[in-house]
Coordinates of C-alpha atoms and ligand atoms in Angstrom, one line a residue:
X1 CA 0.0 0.0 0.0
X2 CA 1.3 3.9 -1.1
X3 CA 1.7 5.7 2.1
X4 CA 2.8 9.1 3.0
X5 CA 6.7 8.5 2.7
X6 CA 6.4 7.5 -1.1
X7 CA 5.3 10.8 -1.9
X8 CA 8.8 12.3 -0.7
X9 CA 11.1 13.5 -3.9
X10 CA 14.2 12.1 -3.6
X11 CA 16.1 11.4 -7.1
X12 CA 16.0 14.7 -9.0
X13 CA 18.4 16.9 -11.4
X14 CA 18.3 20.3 -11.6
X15 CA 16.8 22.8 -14.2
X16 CA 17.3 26.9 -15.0
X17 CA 14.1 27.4 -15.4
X18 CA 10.4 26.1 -16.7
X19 CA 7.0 27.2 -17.8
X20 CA 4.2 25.4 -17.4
X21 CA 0.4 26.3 -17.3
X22 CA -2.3 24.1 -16.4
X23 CA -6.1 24.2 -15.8
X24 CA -8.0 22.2 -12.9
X25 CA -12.0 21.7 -12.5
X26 CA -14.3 22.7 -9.8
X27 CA -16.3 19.3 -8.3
X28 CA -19.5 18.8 -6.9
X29 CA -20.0 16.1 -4.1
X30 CA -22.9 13.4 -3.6
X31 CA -21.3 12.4 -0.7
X32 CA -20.0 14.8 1.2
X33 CA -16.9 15.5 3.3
X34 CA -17.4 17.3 6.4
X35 CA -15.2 16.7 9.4
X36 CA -11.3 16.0 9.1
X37 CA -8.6 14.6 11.7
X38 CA -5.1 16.4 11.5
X39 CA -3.2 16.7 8.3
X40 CA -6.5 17.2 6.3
X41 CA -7.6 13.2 6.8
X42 CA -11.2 12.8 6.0
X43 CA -13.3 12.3 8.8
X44 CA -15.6 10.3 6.4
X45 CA -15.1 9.2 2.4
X46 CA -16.7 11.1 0.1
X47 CA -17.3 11.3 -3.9
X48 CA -17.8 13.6 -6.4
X49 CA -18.6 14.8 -10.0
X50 CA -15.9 16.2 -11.6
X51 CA -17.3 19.8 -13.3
X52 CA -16.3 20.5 -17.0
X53 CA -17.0 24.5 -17.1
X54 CA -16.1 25.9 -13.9
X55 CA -12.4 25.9 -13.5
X56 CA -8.8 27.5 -12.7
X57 CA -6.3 28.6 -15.2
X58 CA -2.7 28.7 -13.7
X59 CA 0.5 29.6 -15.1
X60 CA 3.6 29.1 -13.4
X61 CA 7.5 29.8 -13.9
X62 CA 9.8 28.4 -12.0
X63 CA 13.2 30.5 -11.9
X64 CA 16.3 28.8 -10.2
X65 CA 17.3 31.2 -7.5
X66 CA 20.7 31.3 -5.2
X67 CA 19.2 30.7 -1.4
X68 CA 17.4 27.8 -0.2
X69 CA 16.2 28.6 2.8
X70 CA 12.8 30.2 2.2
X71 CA 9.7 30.1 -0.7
X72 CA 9.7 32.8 -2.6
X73 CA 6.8 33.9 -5.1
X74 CA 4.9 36.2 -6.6
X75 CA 1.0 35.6 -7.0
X76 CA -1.1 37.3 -9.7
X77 CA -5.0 37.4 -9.8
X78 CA -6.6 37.6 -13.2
X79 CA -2.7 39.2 -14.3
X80 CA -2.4 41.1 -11.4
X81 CA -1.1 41.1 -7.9
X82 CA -3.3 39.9 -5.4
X83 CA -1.5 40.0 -2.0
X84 CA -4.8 38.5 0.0
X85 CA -4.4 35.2 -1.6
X86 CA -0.5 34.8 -0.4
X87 CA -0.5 33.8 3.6
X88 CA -2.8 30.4 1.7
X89 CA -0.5 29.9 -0.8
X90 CA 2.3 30.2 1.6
X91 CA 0.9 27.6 4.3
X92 CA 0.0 25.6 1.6
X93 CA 3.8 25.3 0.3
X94 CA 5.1 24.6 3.8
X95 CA 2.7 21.8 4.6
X96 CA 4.5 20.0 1.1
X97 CA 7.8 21.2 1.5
X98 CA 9.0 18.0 2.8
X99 CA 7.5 16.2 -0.4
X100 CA 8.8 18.9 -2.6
X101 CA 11.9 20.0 -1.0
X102 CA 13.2 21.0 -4.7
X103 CA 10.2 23.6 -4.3
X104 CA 12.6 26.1 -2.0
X105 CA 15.2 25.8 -5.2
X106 CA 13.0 28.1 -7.4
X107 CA 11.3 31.9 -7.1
X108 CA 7.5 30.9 -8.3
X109 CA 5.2 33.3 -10.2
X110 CA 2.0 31.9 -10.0
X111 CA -0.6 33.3 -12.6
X112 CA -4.0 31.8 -11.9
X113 CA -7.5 32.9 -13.0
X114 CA -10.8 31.4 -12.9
X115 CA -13.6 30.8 -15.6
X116 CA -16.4 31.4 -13.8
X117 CA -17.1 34.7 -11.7
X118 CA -14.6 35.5 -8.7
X119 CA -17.2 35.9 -5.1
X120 CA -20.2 34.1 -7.4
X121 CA -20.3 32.0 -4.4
X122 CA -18.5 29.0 -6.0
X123 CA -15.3 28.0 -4.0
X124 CA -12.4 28.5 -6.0
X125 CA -10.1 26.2 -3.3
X126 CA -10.6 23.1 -5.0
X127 CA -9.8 24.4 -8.5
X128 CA -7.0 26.4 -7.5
X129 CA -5.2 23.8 -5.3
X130 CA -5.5 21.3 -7.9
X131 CA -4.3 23.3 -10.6
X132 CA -0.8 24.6 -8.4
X133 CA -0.5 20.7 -7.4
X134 CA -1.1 20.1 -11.2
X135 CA 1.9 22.6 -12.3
X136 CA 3.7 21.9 -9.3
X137 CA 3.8 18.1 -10.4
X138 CA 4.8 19.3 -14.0
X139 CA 7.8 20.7 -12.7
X140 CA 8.4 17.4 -10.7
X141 CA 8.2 15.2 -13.7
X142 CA 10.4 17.4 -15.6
X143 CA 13.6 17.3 -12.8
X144 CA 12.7 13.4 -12.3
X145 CA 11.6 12.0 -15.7
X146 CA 11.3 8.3 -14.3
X147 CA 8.1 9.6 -12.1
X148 CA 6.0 7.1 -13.2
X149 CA 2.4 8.3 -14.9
X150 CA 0.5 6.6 -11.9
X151 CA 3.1 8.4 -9.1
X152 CA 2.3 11.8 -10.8
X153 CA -1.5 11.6 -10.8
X154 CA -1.6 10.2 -7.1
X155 CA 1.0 12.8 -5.5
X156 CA -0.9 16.0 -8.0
X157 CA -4.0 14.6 -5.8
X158 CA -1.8 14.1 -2.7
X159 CA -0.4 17.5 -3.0
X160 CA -4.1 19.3 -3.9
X161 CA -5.4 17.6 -0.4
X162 CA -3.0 19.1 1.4
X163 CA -4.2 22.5 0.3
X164 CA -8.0 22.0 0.0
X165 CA -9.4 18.4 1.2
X166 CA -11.6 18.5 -1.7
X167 CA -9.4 19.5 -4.2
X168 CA -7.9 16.1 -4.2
X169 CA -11.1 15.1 -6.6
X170 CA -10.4 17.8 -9.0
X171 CA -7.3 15.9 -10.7
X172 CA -8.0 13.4 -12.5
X173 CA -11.6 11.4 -13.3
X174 CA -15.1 12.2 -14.1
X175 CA -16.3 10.6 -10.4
X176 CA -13.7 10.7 -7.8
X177 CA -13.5 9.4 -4.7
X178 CA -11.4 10.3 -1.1
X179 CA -11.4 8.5 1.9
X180 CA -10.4 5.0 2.6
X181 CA -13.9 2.8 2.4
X182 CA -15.0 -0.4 2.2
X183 CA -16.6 -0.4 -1.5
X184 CA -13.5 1.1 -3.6
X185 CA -10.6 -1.4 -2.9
X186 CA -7.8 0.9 -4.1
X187 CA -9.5 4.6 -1.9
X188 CA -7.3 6.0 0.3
X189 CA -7.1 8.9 2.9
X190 CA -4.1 10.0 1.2
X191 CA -5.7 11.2 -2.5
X192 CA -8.6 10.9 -4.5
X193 CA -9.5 7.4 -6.4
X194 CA -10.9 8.2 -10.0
X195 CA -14.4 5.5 -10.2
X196 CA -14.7 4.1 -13.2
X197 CA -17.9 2.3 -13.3
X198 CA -20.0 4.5 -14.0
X199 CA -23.5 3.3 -16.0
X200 CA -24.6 5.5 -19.1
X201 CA -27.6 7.1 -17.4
X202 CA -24.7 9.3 -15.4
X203 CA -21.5 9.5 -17.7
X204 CA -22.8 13.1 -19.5
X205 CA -24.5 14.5 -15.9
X206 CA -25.6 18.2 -16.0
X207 CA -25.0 20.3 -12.7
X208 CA -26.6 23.9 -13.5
X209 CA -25.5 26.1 -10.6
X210 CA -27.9 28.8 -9.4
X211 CA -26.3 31.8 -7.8
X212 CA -28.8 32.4 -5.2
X213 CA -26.2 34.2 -3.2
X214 CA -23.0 35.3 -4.6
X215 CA -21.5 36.9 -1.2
X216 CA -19.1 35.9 1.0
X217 CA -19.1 32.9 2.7
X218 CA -20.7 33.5 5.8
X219 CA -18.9 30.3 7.4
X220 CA -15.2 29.0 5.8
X221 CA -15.3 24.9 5.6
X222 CA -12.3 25.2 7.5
X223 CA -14.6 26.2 10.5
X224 CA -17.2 23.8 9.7
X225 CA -15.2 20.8 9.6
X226 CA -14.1 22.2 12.8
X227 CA -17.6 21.7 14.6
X228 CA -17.6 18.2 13.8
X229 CA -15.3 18.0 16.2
X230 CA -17.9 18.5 19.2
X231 CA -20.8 17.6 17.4
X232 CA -23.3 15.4 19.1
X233 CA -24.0 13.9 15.8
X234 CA -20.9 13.6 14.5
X235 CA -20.2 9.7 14.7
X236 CA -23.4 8.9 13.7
X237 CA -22.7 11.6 10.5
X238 CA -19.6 9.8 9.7
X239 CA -21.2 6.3 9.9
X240 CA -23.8 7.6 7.7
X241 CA -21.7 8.5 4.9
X242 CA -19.9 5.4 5.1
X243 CA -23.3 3.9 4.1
X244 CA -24.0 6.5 1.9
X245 CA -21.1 5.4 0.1
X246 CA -21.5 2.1 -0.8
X247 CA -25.2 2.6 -1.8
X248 CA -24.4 5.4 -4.6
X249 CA -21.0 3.4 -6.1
X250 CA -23.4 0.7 -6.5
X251 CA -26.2 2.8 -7.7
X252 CA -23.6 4.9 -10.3
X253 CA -22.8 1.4 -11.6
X254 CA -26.4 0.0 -12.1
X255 CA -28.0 3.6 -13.3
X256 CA -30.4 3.7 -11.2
X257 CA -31.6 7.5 -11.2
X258 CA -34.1 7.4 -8.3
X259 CA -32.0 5.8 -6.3
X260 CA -29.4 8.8 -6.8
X261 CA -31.8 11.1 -6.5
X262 CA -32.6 10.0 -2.6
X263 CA -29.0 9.3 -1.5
X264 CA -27.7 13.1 -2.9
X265 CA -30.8 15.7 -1.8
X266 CA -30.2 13.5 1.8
X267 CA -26.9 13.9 1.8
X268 CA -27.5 17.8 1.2
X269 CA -29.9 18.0 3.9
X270 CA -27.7 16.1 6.0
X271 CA -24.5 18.6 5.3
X272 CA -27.1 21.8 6.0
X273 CA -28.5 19.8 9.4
X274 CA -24.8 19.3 10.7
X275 CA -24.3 23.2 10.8
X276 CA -27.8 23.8 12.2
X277 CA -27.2 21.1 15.1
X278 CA -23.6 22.2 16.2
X279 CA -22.4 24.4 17.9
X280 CA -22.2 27.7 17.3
X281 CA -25.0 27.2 14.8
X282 CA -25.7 28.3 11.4
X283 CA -28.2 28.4 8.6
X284 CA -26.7 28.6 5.4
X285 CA -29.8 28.2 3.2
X286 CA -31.4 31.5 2.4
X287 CA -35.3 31.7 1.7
X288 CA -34.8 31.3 -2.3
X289 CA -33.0 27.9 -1.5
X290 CA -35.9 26.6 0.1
X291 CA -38.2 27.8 -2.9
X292 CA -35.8 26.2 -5.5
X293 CA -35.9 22.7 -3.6
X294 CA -39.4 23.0 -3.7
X295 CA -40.2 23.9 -7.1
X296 CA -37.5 21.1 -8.0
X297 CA -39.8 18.5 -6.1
X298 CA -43.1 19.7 -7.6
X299 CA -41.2 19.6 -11.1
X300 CA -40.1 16.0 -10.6
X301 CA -43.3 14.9 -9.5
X302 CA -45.2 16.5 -12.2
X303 CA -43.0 15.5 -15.1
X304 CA -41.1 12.0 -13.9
X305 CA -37.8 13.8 -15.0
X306 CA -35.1 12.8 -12.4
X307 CA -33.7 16.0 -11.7
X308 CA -32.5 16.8 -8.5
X309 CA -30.7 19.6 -6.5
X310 CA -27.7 19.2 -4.4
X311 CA -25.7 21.8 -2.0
X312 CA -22.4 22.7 -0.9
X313 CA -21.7 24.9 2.4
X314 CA -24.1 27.4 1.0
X315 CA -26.9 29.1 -0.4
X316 CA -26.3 28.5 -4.1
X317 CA -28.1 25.3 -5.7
X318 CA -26.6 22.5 -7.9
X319 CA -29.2 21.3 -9.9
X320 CA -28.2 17.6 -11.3
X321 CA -30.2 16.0 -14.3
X322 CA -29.0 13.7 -17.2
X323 CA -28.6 15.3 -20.8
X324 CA -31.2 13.4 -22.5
X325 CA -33.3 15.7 -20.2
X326 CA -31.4 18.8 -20.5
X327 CA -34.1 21.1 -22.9
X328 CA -36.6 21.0 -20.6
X329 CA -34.9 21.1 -17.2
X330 CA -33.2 24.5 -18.6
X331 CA -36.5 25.8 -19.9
X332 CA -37.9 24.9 -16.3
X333 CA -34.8 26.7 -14.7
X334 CA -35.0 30.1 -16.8
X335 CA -39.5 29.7 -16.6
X336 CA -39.3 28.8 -12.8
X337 CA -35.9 29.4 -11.2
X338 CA -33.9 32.0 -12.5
X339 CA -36.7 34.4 -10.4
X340 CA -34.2 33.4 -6.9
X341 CA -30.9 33.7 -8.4
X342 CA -29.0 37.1 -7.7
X343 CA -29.2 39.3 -10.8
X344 CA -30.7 36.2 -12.6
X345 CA -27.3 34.5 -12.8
X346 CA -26.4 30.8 -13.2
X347 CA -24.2 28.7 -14.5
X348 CA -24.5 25.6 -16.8
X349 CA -21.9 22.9 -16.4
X350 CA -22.0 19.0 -17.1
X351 CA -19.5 16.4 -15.6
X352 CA -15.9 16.5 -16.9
X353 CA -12.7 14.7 -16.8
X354 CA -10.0 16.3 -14.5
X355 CA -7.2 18.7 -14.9
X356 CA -5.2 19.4 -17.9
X357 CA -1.6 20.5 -18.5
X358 CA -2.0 22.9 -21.2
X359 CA 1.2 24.7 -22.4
X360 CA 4.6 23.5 -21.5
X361 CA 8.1 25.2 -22.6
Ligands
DP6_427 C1 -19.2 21.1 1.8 O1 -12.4 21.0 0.9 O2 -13.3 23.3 1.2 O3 -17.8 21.2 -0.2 O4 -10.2 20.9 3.5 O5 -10.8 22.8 4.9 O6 -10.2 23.2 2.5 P1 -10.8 22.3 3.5 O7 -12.4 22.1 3.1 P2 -13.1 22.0 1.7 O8 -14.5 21.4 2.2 C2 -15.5 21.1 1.3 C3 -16.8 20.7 1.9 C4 -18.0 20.5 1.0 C5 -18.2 19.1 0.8 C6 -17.3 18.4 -0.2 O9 -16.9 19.0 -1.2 O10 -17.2 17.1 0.0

């Protein structure tokens, strides 16, 4: 079994200088991961659709420099400097330093923008942390060409976890799953595990994202994870998932759409109910949530389609269908929904494959 000491460079020549940009997907979770032990290890397995649409861009060059002893970088923002997003980047490169101790070797100047609208409410961690693993990787490869294809996909996960739990499923895979569980031999708590059997019925998934709140925020996932850590449910939660796990792998296999349908809006509802039960408290739903889900159910009901929503630590809606029924879910969304999203804004995306090095010189 891989475990943490394999992912520790060791052989590896030295280079002037390299350029490398590559791009990285947002994900959606059906199971979701809320709740971590120390060194960002799951609490609970979880598993995701990979999005297509919604994704980083990031550049980096890599510029041999005389001293050792500290990072050094520069960070741009849509091509210029953006000095709020450095104290991340900077814990994030001394929690791999000792994986990537060829990292203090170079001055980085990280170039990163996203496709989809910065504060639309759509975190931009597991992008962005899969996209620096993804170029940080490139570089790797480059100083140690015998990294084998397998090593390199494993560690860019590796590497993304350490800076975003989630951003582990945004390498590689159109469903990937975290978290060492009973129903995907090869998962580990290290990095994400691409699925492969996926049935028809969910290979070319829709997720339309309605922006029902494009603010801030109001609680990090950092904090929320936290309050699993006094939760009165928490055990029972983490159990749950477990479960939750093994029924949709088996239901993604078979096809079964109303079988997904119950296992994701619960799992929702379940993430929502955590931060209403702990402790502080919080409701992250906001009134035009609550109509969506409701307008979704009559919808379903009315017109058998086997669409459903799903949620991440906020207000905005993911609403998951398959394409066959993708004319009239939209004309439902801009007839019925697009009335709760801020400014009428949403965001059509469908499952994808993982991160892509695009440009190398
Ligand atoms: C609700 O991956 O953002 O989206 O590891 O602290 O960076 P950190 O948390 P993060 O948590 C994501 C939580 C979630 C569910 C999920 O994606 O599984």
């Amino acid at each position: 079994m891989i475990s943490e000491k394999d992912f520790i460079a060791s052989n590896y020549s030295n280079i002037e200088s390299a350029n490398f940009e590559c791009t990285a997907p947002s994900n959606i979770a059906l199971v979701k991961y809320w709740g971590k032990k120390e060194n960002q290890i799951p609490a609970n397995p979880s598993i995701s659709f990979t999005l297509n649409n919604c994704k980083t861009i990031t550049k980096v060059a890599f510029l041999k420099k005389d001293s050792e002893k500290e990072f050094s970088f520069d960070l741009l923002f849509e091509g210029k400097p953006k000095e709020d997003f450095k104290p991340k980047i900077q814990k994030f490169l001394e929690r791999i330093a000792i994986y990537c101790p060829y990292l203090k070797e170079y001055h980085l100047t990280i170039d990163t923008q996203n496709t989809f609208p910065h504060s639309s409410g759509i975190a931009s961690s597991a992008s962005g942390m899969a996209a620096l693993s993804m170029n940080i990787m490139c570089l790797e490869k480059e100083i140690n060409p015998n990294l084998s294809e397998d090593l390199f996909y494993k560690k860019a996960s590796f590497l993304a976890r350490l800076g975003s739990g989630s951003a582990c499923r945004s390498i590689k895979g159109q469903v990937v799953a975290w978290g060492k569980n009973e129903s995907i031999a090869e998962s580990s708590d290290l990095f994400g595990v691409e699925f492969n059997a996926i049935h028809q019925n969910f290979k070319s998934y829709q997720d339309t994202i309605l922006l029902v709140d494009k603010g801030e925020k109001q609680v990090s996932s950092t904090v929320g994870h936290d309050l699993m850590f006094s939760h009165p449910y928490a055990e029972k939660r983490f159990e749950q998932a477990h479960d939750n796990l093994a029924k949709i792998t088996k239901i993604l296999a078979e096809g079964n759409t109303e079988e997904f349908i119950k296992i994701v809006e619960s799992e929702a509802l379940t993430l929502h109910a955590m931060m209403m039960t702990s402790m502080p408290y919080f409701i992250l739903m906001k009134p035009n949530t609550l109509e969506i889900i409701n307008k979704i159910w009559k919808f379903r009901s009315k017109n058998n389609i086997p669409v459903c929503f799903t949620l991440d630590a906020g207000a905005n809606v993911h609403v998951l269908y398959p394409e066959n029924t993708k004319e009239k879910v939209i004309q439902f969304i801009k007839d019925e929904l697009v009335v709760y999203c801020q400014n009428g804004q949403y965001i059509c995306d469908e499952i994808g494959k993982g991160s892509q090095l695009i440009m190398n010189n």
